[in-house]
Amino acid sequence: MERLRDVDEAALLARVLPAYDRVRPRHADVLVGPGDDAAVVAAPGGSVVATTDGMVRGQDWRDEWSSGHDVGVKVAVSNVADVAAMGAVPTGLLVSLVADPDLPVAWAVDLAAGIADVAAECGAPVLGGDVSSGPPGVVSVTITALGALPGPPVLRSGARAGDVVAVCGTLGRSGGGLAVLLEDLPRTGPAAGLVADHLAPRTPWRSGPVAAAAGAHALVDVSDGLVTDAGRVARASGVAVDLDGDALRAHHAAGPLTEVLGAGRAIEQVLAGGEEHSLVGCFPAATDLVALAGEPWVAVGRVVPAGPDGVVTVDGVVPDVRGWDHFGAG
Amino acid sequence: MERLRDVDEAALLARVLPAYDRVRPRHADVLVGPGDDAAVVAAPGGSVVATTDGMVRGQDWRDEWSSGHDVGVKVAVSNVADVAAMGAVPTGLLVSLVADPDLPVAWAVDLAAGIADVAAECGAPVLGGDVSSGPPGVVSVTITALGALPGPPVLRSGARAGDVVAVCGTLGRSGGGLAVLLEDLPRTGPAAGLVADHLAPRTPWRSGPVAAAAGAHALVDVSDGLVTDAGRVARASGVAVDLDGDALRAHHAAGPLTEVLGAGRAIEQVLAGGEEHSLVGCFPAATDLVALAGEPWVAVGRVVPAGPDGVVTVDGVVPDVRGWDHFGAG
């Protein structure tokens, strides 16, 4: 099998870059693409949105579960979701790979294909990147996503008491899929779908600008779990969020999640499951969510004044769940 | 000693972010800084320059030689130099750290201080970042730099036969410093300066936009060695570069490099030493290099028509040197 150590950097790039060539920009002109010292992309509106997120083999994925393509999708989606959560559209990606020279070239090519699939769907070309040799066993992929704002950015800090909290996209499916893998449950029927969503999540990125245009006061994507990410909005905004348990059960926990994990664990995943990359918006109470373009938004709670009961409650009660922390001992 | 595993992500960021708070933007407004889903920075001129470059412990630095501060400077400088080599000014950085939870918190804080020093000197604030847990022993730092173009970008592909090739900044000092370290030569006198420049290089970033304004046809920074990087310009432009051995000896090899390594090895480092991050420009022959603002440019060669003797020659002869390749077996 051909490995990175068998090809020089130019030969590796010659294998990887064709995957990116098919991505056509949709929201901004690429004035200089990969291959020079840096890329140049148009910044419509005179500003640029920028975010970076990386993943590491063994920590963020396992090779026995994830293909290179899955990893490419997952890292790209987590970045695109962060752009969308500002109310912006993605305009370009930069990709950095640190890899053991023992890594098969085919894996790197598959990674690029996964990134390119997300890039193509968003119309956000790969503008550049970097490859570095890493220690034995190490593979790390870091992406930076750039975006353009059709209007003012939607921050985490703008939620106001009285806002309706709504979710665009699924909840708990990625976490449920991880549970299926970790517990070696049968990967058939609805469980297969959960696993697929864990390995290669998607994000309703178009709904970020839709929410912004609808006047959303605050917007975040579900990276570390609904309670954790809604808590970030609540803290940044100086408010609290009260989630509606019935709505979450009916719209998110019911169906495949409950079939696979049972009702109790399904709602836990809805509240605490990470890497879902759905969008959570806080909208003025009068917003007609049904009228919003694109994927549906489902009301799942209310913004309430900050109180003694913690920043996020479910039906008024602090839930016994925790999200993900990158260095915490457990 | 306090290690990353002893603090949660929020506590780590609370320790690291103050280093970045002192950086004031000079070239573009930061509309949204770190802490939200993504940052937003003004993009003067309606476009944004973007590049990414990473370094890995053991591969790109050794802890017995480099402090966290050194690593921060080195990774930041390599990115800033790529922005400058487009003729642009840096406007912001994004920082991604993948680290063994055993890493001392103090090292991560020192890393941030080094990045912040470069950011402050450029007026390019740290806009955001990401931290991920890595396998035992692994520390990897990836930075993305954004920039703004005062005029059209200066590409690698614009060099024309007849252009004068000029260098702004030093050559061979970083490579010379690496030789001192690898061969355990005494780190005193001029050798100490070479080592300092290897561990924490600097780049004459302001001279990138200066060269652009002066009408430079092509521009690149010295990442992998003068011959390698000039060769990239030559290939992209469909020309060849003939370097002037006397000029390189007089202006770059003479002095500390020759004192430490001798004349023969000094010129080798001038031709092939990487990680210098000086700028190489191809200017119209009539350009008055002495009149350029800021740091001096020294003519070191000519762009000539592509010929049979290879893309880069020294006094008409193909030099017997090689630059750096990230995966080649050596």
XYZ file of C-alpha atoms in Angstrom:
660
model
C 0.000 0.000 0.000
C 1.239 3.431 -0.913
C 1.897 5.618 2.121
C 2.685 9.302 2.601
C 6.362 8.501 3.083
C 6.421 7.059 -0.439
C 5.426 10.309 -2.138
C 6.854 13.797 -1.883
C 4.719 16.771 -0.976
C 4.151 17.822 -4.579
C 3.028 14.307 -5.531
C 0.665 14.172 -2.558
C -0.878 17.499 -3.525
C -1.220 16.302 -7.113
C -3.340 13.436 -5.781
C -5.409 15.468 -3.345
C -6.071 18.748 -5.138
C -8.215 17.291 -7.980
C -10.890 16.473 -5.370
C -11.148 20.174 -4.652
C -11.069 21.334 -8.255
C -14.705 20.426 -8.797
C -15.933 22.807 -6.065
C -17.425 25.920 -7.614
C -17.724 29.078 -5.512
C -21.300 30.143 -4.942
C -21.108 33.133 -2.621
C -17.758 34.812 -3.317
C -15.188 34.906 -6.077
C -11.944 33.061 -5.479
C -9.395 35.556 -6.760
C -6.343 33.388 -5.991
C -6.757 29.685 -5.262
C -4.384 27.115 -3.790
C -0.749 27.068 -4.864
C 0.520 30.533 -4.045
C 1.746 31.801 -0.656
C -1.854 32.478 0.325
C -5.317 32.492 -1.218
C -7.437 35.541 -1.940
C -11.215 35.366 -1.792
C -13.744 38.140 -2.249
C -15.311 39.360 0.972
C -18.794 40.540 0.019
C -20.085 43.154 2.412
C -16.595 44.198 3.420
C -16.173 41.739 6.273
C -15.168 38.119 6.683
C -16.339 35.485 9.147
C -13.624 33.083 10.300
C -13.572 30.024 12.515
C -11.319 27.016 13.039
C -11.947 23.527 14.363
C -9.799 20.425 14.354
C -10.105 16.700 15.010
C -7.605 14.089 16.100
C -7.516 10.350 15.436
C -8.330 8.336 18.541
C -9.831 11.363 20.234
C -12.434 12.563 17.746
C -12.700 9.520 15.532
C -11.637 5.873 15.409
C -10.365 4.321 12.225
C -12.370 1.154 12.803
C -15.567 3.218 12.589
C -14.743 6.213 10.386
C -13.413 6.331 6.851
C -11.257 9.196 5.665
C -14.334 10.468 3.850
C -16.345 10.451 7.093
C -13.618 12.429 8.869
C -13.480 14.964 6.061
C -17.240 15.474 6.201
C -17.237 15.748 9.984
C -14.456 18.322 10.286
C -15.805 20.388 7.412
C -19.357 20.317 8.750
C -18.295 21.423 12.216
C -16.641 24.479 10.660
C -19.462 25.267 8.241
C -21.946 25.051 11.120
C -19.967 27.662 13.058
C -20.110 30.007 10.073
C -23.859 29.412 9.724
C -24.329 30.071 13.435
C -23.180 33.652 12.830
C -25.891 34.073 10.181
C -23.243 33.820 7.459
C -22.724 31.771 4.310
C -19.490 29.789 3.914
C -17.160 31.151 1.240
C -14.031 29.029 1.573
C -12.102 26.440 3.578
C -8.430 25.981 4.475
C -7.303 22.466 5.370
C -4.343 21.465 7.527
C -3.279 17.828 7.843
C -0.727 16.538 10.352
C -0.041 12.883 9.632
C 2.207 9.984 10.429
C 4.113 9.300 7.175
C 2.768 5.768 7.499
C -0.736 7.024 6.644
C -2.012 5.461 3.409
C -2.180 7.979 0.582
C -5.636 6.585 -0.195
C -6.857 7.740 3.228
C -5.663 11.289 2.558
C -7.369 11.246 -0.832
C -10.581 9.945 0.790
C -10.361 12.692 3.427
C -10.128 15.282 0.682
C -13.160 13.777 -1.057
C -15.214 14.125 2.129
C -14.134 17.719 2.623
C -14.844 18.405 -1.045
C -18.374 17.004 -0.741
C -19.194 19.491 2.008
C -17.361 22.275 0.186
C -19.341 21.545 -2.982
C -22.659 21.480 -1.154
C -21.882 24.880 0.405
C -20.200 26.367 -2.648
C -17.197 27.134 -0.439
C -14.002 26.052 -2.240
C -10.864 24.801 -0.559
C -8.601 27.837 -0.755
C -5.401 26.369 0.585
C -3.837 24.158 3.175
C -0.802 22.657 4.757
C 0.586 19.176 5.302
C 3.008 18.286 8.095
C 4.630 15.065 9.136
C 3.502 13.883 12.579
C 4.672 11.297 15.127
C 3.802 7.615 14.680
C 0.074 6.995 14.828
C -0.917 10.657 14.734
C -3.432 12.029 12.282
C -4.937 15.448 12.927
C -7.135 17.484 10.598
C -7.785 21.179 11.193
C -10.022 23.287 8.997
C -10.566 27.020 8.941
C -13.807 28.186 7.374
C -14.416 31.672 6.021
C -17.832 33.175 5.469
C -19.708 36.221 4.282
C -22.486 38.020 6.136
C -25.619 39.043 4.224
C -26.477 41.263 7.223
C -25.277 41.904 10.773
C -23.806 38.872 12.566
C -26.052 36.999 14.986
C -24.200 36.605 18.269
C -24.656 34.355 21.254
C -25.193 37.385 23.428
C -28.397 38.778 21.984
C -31.072 36.512 23.507
C -33.808 38.308 25.447
C -36.356 37.083 27.942
C -39.519 36.226 26.058
C -37.714 34.904 22.960
C -38.782 31.576 21.594
C -35.986 29.008 21.383
C -36.157 26.960 18.195
C -34.056 24.225 16.633
C -33.381 23.652 12.951
C -32.211 20.112 12.300
C -32.007 17.001 14.397
C -30.962 16.504 18.029
C -29.327 13.545 19.714
C -28.816 11.482 16.571
C -25.027 11.839 16.515
C -24.810 11.096 20.232
C -27.180 8.167 19.764
C -25.016 6.818 16.972
C -21.964 7.081 19.194
C -23.795 5.115 21.879
C -24.603 2.385 19.318
C -20.917 2.176 18.419
C -19.574 2.316 21.968
C -22.018 -0.353 23.170
C -21.662 -2.469 20.062
C -25.425 -2.497 19.486
C -26.698 -3.976 16.199
C -26.120 -1.438 13.419
C -29.307 -2.267 11.569
C -32.527 -0.405 10.861
C -32.796 2.945 12.644
C -29.480 2.352 14.453
C -27.677 2.431 11.104
C -29.039 5.897 10.447
C -27.917 7.155 13.832
C -24.418 5.778 13.255
C -24.261 7.383 9.816
C -25.215 10.733 11.343
C -22.517 10.333 13.985
C -19.767 9.447 11.549
C -20.670 12.051 8.934
C -23.070 14.626 10.360
C -24.744 17.273 8.287
C -25.671 20.818 9.164
C -28.604 22.903 7.926
C -26.157 25.689 7.118
C -28.537 27.556 4.823
C -30.812 28.150 7.791
C -28.227 30.333 9.542
C -28.701 33.261 7.158
C -32.443 32.496 7.092
C -32.602 32.912 10.870
C -30.551 36.088 10.674
C -32.886 37.549 8.066
C -35.852 36.624 10.271
C -34.399 38.726 13.070
C -33.032 35.987 15.345
C -31.577 37.567 18.483
C -29.061 34.770 19.097
C -27.814 31.725 17.213
C -25.512 28.808 18.016
C -24.864 25.361 16.611
C -25.081 22.191 18.678
C -21.443 21.158 19.053
C -21.274 19.984 22.653
C -24.927 19.265 23.400
C -28.140 21.298 23.471
C -27.937 22.068 27.198
C -24.270 23.054 26.990
C -24.639 25.195 23.872
C -27.916 26.793 24.957
C -26.161 27.474 28.254
C -23.465 29.400 26.380
C -26.143 31.565 24.804
C -27.834 32.054 28.169
C -24.633 33.070 29.942
C -23.503 35.361 27.127
C -26.926 37.004 27.068
C -27.457 37.246 30.825
C -30.652 35.219 30.646
C -31.815 31.647 31.219
C -33.338 29.119 28.840
C -36.228 26.891 29.815
C -36.603 23.960 27.444
C -39.926 22.249 26.780
C -39.554 18.555 27.572
C -42.687 17.576 25.664
C -41.553 19.332 22.511
C -38.100 17.741 22.683
C -39.582 14.297 23.242
C -42.144 14.648 20.472
C -39.950 16.177 17.808
C -36.485 14.830 18.576
C -36.467 11.884 20.976
C -39.402 9.999 19.487
C -38.807 7.746 16.502
C -35.416 6.185 15.755
C -33.673 7.415 18.903
C -36.306 5.940 21.184
C -36.542 2.762 19.105
C -32.818 2.197 19.486
C -32.079 3.496 22.986
C -35.444 3.618 24.760
C -37.270 6.790 25.757
C -35.135 7.678 28.786
C -31.787 7.518 27.059
C -33.214 9.103 23.928
C -34.111 12.324 25.742
C -30.683 12.299 27.406
C -29.060 12.267 23.973
C -31.379 15.028 22.777
C -30.285 17.183 25.707
C -26.589 16.294 25.899
C -25.504 14.641 22.648
C -22.788 16.597 20.835
C -21.488 16.874 17.278
C -24.996 17.297 15.897
C -24.370 20.709 14.248
C -28.021 21.637 14.127
C -28.825 25.297 14.772
C -30.450 26.748 17.869
C -31.955 30.196 17.500
C -33.595 32.620 19.903
C -36.305 34.468 17.990
C -38.629 37.313 18.911
C -41.816 35.745 20.267
C -43.868 37.003 17.344
C -41.707 35.236 14.752
C -43.689 32.971 12.435
C -41.311 30.017 12.451
C -43.456 28.097 9.973
C -42.969 30.827 7.405
C -39.164 30.586 7.438
C -37.608 29.375 4.199
C -35.727 26.109 3.951
C -35.593 23.450 6.637
C -38.181 23.645 9.413
C -37.588 25.255 12.799
C -39.218 23.634 15.820
C -39.904 25.623 18.997
C -38.305 23.813 21.947
C -38.376 26.401 24.723
C -38.341 29.956 25.925
C -35.783 32.494 27.007
C -36.593 33.557 30.578
C -34.980 35.992 33.005
C -31.840 34.717 34.715
C -32.867 33.060 37.950
C -31.534 30.850 40.738
C -32.208 27.563 38.931
C -29.246 27.489 36.576
C -28.961 28.846 33.070
C -30.725 25.957 31.308
C -33.718 24.135 32.700
C -36.163 21.601 31.280
C -39.715 22.333 32.371
C -38.210 24.464 35.122
C -35.826 21.806 36.449
C -32.028 21.707 36.028
C -31.343 18.568 33.963
C -28.827 15.992 35.139
C -26.768 15.873 31.957
C -23.361 17.110 30.931
C -21.789 17.991 27.638
C -18.349 17.499 26.293
C -15.172 19.056 27.633
C -11.952 18.681 25.691
C -9.506 18.210 28.545
C -11.647 17.377 31.584
C -10.731 14.183 33.390
C -14.205 12.685 33.175
C 3.072 21.269 37.841
C -0.348 22.152 36.493
C -1.188 20.324 33.277
C -3.958 20.639 30.699
C -5.742 17.627 32.197
C -6.041 19.557 35.474
C -8.087 22.402 34.000
C -11.242 22.393 31.920
C -11.451 24.115 28.559
C -12.993 27.285 29.960
C -10.263 27.571 32.606
C -7.558 27.044 29.982
C -9.028 29.765 27.785
C -9.257 32.078 30.797
C -5.495 31.646 31.196
C -4.593 31.973 27.524
C -6.902 34.677 26.199
C -5.484 37.570 28.288
C -2.251 37.276 26.271
C -4.254 38.126 23.175
C -6.299 40.927 24.718
C -3.442 43.391 24.442
C -3.234 43.071 20.640
C -4.800 46.097 18.989
C -5.955 45.841 15.363
C -4.048 48.133 13.058
C -5.340 47.338 9.588
C -8.934 46.165 10.017
C -11.680 46.412 12.616
C -12.437 43.282 14.590
C -16.227 43.281 14.574
C -16.600 40.076 16.624
C -13.645 38.674 18.546
C -13.059 35.293 20.180
C -15.826 33.634 22.147
C -18.680 33.342 19.684
C -19.175 30.608 17.056
C -16.854 32.505 14.718
C -15.072 35.830 14.509
C -15.886 38.690 12.163
C -13.181 41.014 10.898
C -13.450 43.859 8.431
C -12.103 43.063 4.974
C -10.847 46.364 3.583
C -10.875 46.382 -0.181
C -13.578 43.730 -0.330
C -11.268 40.726 -0.354
C -9.439 38.645 2.212
C -6.066 36.895 2.032
C -5.933 33.559 3.869
C -3.193 31.046 4.553
C -2.574 28.258 7.053
C 0.589 26.673 8.390
C 1.191 24.284 11.266
C 4.049 22.855 13.290
C 4.432 19.642 15.229
C 6.615 18.863 18.256
C 9.528 16.638 17.379
C 9.161 17.410 13.693
C 9.272 21.199 13.571
C 10.674 21.926 16.991
C 12.321 20.162 19.940
C 11.374 21.039 23.486
C 15.010 20.952 24.601
C 15.723 23.847 22.245
C 12.464 25.762 21.875
C 10.280 27.358 24.523
C 6.538 27.644 24.052
C 7.153 31.319 23.292
C 9.624 30.400 20.539
C 7.105 28.031 18.971
C 4.391 30.665 19.091
C 6.630 33.193 17.357
C 7.746 30.682 14.736
C 4.298 29.463 13.724
C 2.863 32.971 13.706
C 5.773 34.364 11.674
C 5.517 31.643 9.052
C 1.863 32.585 8.521
C 2.414 36.341 8.569
C 5.211 35.933 6.011
C 2.830 34.126 3.651
C 0.374 37.013 3.916
C 3.163 39.519 3.265
C 4.323 37.495 0.280
C 0.991 38.289 -1.400
C 1.634 42.005 -0.920
C -0.915 42.071 1.899
C -1.000 43.232 5.512
C -2.007 40.757 8.224
C -5.385 41.490 9.813
C -5.982 38.541 12.105
C -4.901 35.079 13.258
C -6.769 31.913 14.253
C -4.924 29.447 16.480
C -5.516 25.714 16.794
C -3.740 23.647 19.446
C -3.758 19.850 19.591
C -2.058 18.739 22.794
C -1.398 15.800 25.046
C -3.358 16.570 28.248
C -0.027 16.115 30.023
C 1.224 19.390 28.515
C 2.000 21.968 31.218
C -0.517 24.798 31.249
C 2.454 27.169 31.524
C 3.695 25.999 28.110
C 0.336 26.776 26.508
C 0.349 30.221 28.130
C 3.920 30.800 26.897
C 2.884 29.712 23.392
C 0.067 32.263 23.455
C 2.510 34.965 24.575
C 4.758 34.239 21.595
C 1.847 34.324 19.171
C 0.619 37.521 20.819
C 4.027 39.185 20.377
C 3.891 38.618 16.617
C 0.213 39.552 16.505
C 0.930 42.792 18.357
C 3.838 43.689 16.102
C 1.613 43.180 13.041
C -1.525 44.633 14.549
C -3.299 41.401 13.633
C -5.360 40.200 16.616
C -6.072 36.603 17.476
C -9.653 36.196 16.292
C -10.379 32.721 17.537
C -9.091 29.224 17.906
C -9.612 25.679 18.969
C -8.094 23.284 21.478
C -8.192 19.506 21.117
C -6.805 16.701 23.220
C -4.095 14.709 21.438
C -2.322 11.378 21.964
C 0.530 11.085 24.490
C 3.487 13.252 23.535
C 1.728 15.107 20.753
C 1.684 18.881 20.527
C 0.669 20.503 17.249
C 0.017 24.184 16.607
C -1.767 25.365 13.475
C -2.382 29.007 12.663
C -4.480 30.578 9.950
C -3.597 34.155 9.042
C -5.937 36.577 7.323
C -4.803 39.675 5.468
C -5.949 42.682 3.504
C -4.625 43.793 0.136
C -3.849 47.465 -0.416
C -3.679 46.693 -4.154
C -3.707 43.682 -6.469
C -2.102 40.514 -5.044
C 1.485 39.749 -6.065
C 1.612 36.163 -7.268
C 4.419 33.702 -7.803
C 3.550 33.527 -11.465
C 4.308 37.075 -12.587
C 8.110 37.056 -12.924
C 9.445 38.080 -16.343
C 12.820 37.651 -17.960
C 14.858 40.750 -17.232
C 13.450 41.292 -13.728
C 15.880 41.874 -10.923
C 15.605 39.364 -8.064
C 15.966 41.011 -4.667
C 15.791 39.842 -1.078
C 14.459 41.748 1.922
C 15.762 40.298 5.160
C 18.382 37.746 6.018
C 19.250 34.411 4.384
C 20.678 31.261 5.903
C 20.601 32.411 9.512
C 17.789 30.089 10.576
C 19.406 27.170 8.780
C 22.756 28.112 10.285
C 21.229 28.179 13.751
C 19.763 24.735 13.170
C 23.225 23.478 12.184
C 24.652 24.897 15.411
C 22.011 23.024 17.400
C 22.246 19.753 15.472
C 26.044 19.700 15.699
C 26.104 20.925 19.276
C 28.472 23.775 18.394
C 29.159 26.395 21.073
C 26.164 28.714 21.315
C 28.217 31.828 21.994
C 28.914 35.023 20.053
C 27.518 35.016 16.528
C 26.292 31.415 16.915
C 23.875 32.553 19.620
C 22.290 34.997 17.189
C 21.878 32.316 14.541
C 20.222 29.995 17.051
C 17.895 32.765 18.202
C 16.866 33.391 14.607
C 16.227 29.693 14.083
C 14.114 29.273 17.201
C 12.119 32.486 16.779
C 12.541 33.887 13.277
C 11.229 37.255 12.214
C 9.837 38.378 8.905
C 10.009 41.813 7.266
C 6.253 41.638 6.710
C 5.842 45.362 6.102
C 8.007 45.011 3.000
C 5.450 42.808 1.262
C 3.017 45.670 0.635
C 6.019 47.926 -0.088
C 7.147 45.575 -2.854
C 3.621 45.377 -4.207
C 3.348 49.151 -4.332
C 6.707 49.303 -6.123
C 5.322 47.093 -8.863
C 6.966 43.765 -7.981
C 6.030 41.151 -10.579
C 6.374 38.202 -8.194
C 6.878 37.711 -4.481
C 7.514 34.731 -2.209
C 8.861 34.176 1.289
C 11.791 31.900 2.055
C 10.155 28.930 3.779
C 12.034 25.984 2.321
C 15.234 27.651 1.101
C 16.088 30.344 -1.444
C 16.725 27.899 -4.289
C 13.533 25.949 -3.590
C 11.321 28.997 -3.184
C 12.856 30.922 -6.095
C 12.354 27.727 -8.081
C 8.628 27.853 -7.285
C 8.477 31.379 -8.672
C 10.447 30.336 -11.735
C 8.238 27.330 -12.481
C 5.000 29.243 -11.862
C 6.224 32.054 -14.125
C 7.710 29.901 -16.881
C 11.128 31.481 -16.457
C 14.450 30.717 -14.771
C 16.312 32.550 -12.025
C 20.059 33.079 -12.100
C 21.417 34.033 -8.698
C 24.555 36.121 -8.235
C 26.986 34.173 -6.071
C 29.078 37.232 -5.242
C 26.082 39.196 -4.029
C 24.862 36.304 -1.874
C 28.310 35.806 -0.387
C 28.842 39.500 0.293
C 25.460 40.366 1.708
C 24.258 37.141 3.304
C 26.983 34.549 3.802
C 29.692 36.900 5.052
C 29.762 37.834 8.713
C 28.231 35.631 11.421
C 27.326 32.722 9.133
C 30.867 32.422 7.786
C 32.372 32.986 11.220
C 30.366 30.109 12.646
C 30.222 27.645 9.755
C 33.016 28.672 7.381
C 32.527 30.200 3.940
C 31.542 26.997 2.121
C 28.799 25.924 4.479
C 27.643 29.516 4.912
C 26.757 29.870 1.233
C 25.031 26.480 1.355
C 22.774 27.744 4.127
C 22.141 30.972 2.201
C 20.982 28.910 -0.778
C 19.157 26.086 0.966
C 18.378 27.075 4.571
C 14.660 27.155 5.288
C 12.355 28.815 7.832
C 13.983 32.210 7.233
C 10.776 34.014 6.169
C 12.572 36.785 4.362
C 10.944 38.024 1.169
C 12.147 37.425 -2.386
C 10.786 39.749 -5.027
C 11.121 39.957 -8.795
C 11.083 43.632 -9.760
C 11.099 45.433 -13.106
C 14.742 46.090 -13.962
C 14.295 49.852 -13.660
C 13.110 49.645 -10.035
C 15.132 51.818 -7.671
C 15.469 49.303 -4.836
C 17.308 51.797 -2.641
C 14.320 54.106 -2.719
C 11.923 51.516 -1.280
C 10.539 52.336 2.151
C 11.335 50.237 5.199
C 13.902 47.464 5.351
C 16.481 47.306 2.560
C 16.191 45.115 -0.529
C 19.392 43.607 -1.913
C 19.643 42.508 -5.527
C 20.754 38.875 -5.656
C 20.067 37.831 -9.211
C 18.130 38.108 -12.446
C 15.112 36.479 -14.007
C 16.194 34.890 -17.287
C 14.353 32.957 -19.992
C 13.657 29.324 -19.150
C 16.539 27.248 -20.432
C 18.023 23.783 -20.262
C 20.021 24.387 -17.075
C 17.250 24.054 -14.510
C 14.988 26.703 -13.063
C 17.454 28.151 -10.560
C 21.152 28.591 -11.214
C 23.963 30.360 -9.384
C 26.249 32.171 -11.804
C 24.799 29.961 -14.533
C 25.390 26.647 -12.739
C 22.737 24.435 -11.094
C 23.624 24.402 -7.386
C 24.038 21.139 -5.514
C 21.622 21.920 -2.694
C 18.196 20.768 -1.719
C 15.427 22.270 0.324
C 12.950 20.781 2.674
C 10.254 18.279 1.802
C 7.642 17.396 4.413
C 7.277 13.700 3.725
C 10.236 12.693 1.576
C 12.425 9.952 2.937
C 15.538 12.164 2.607
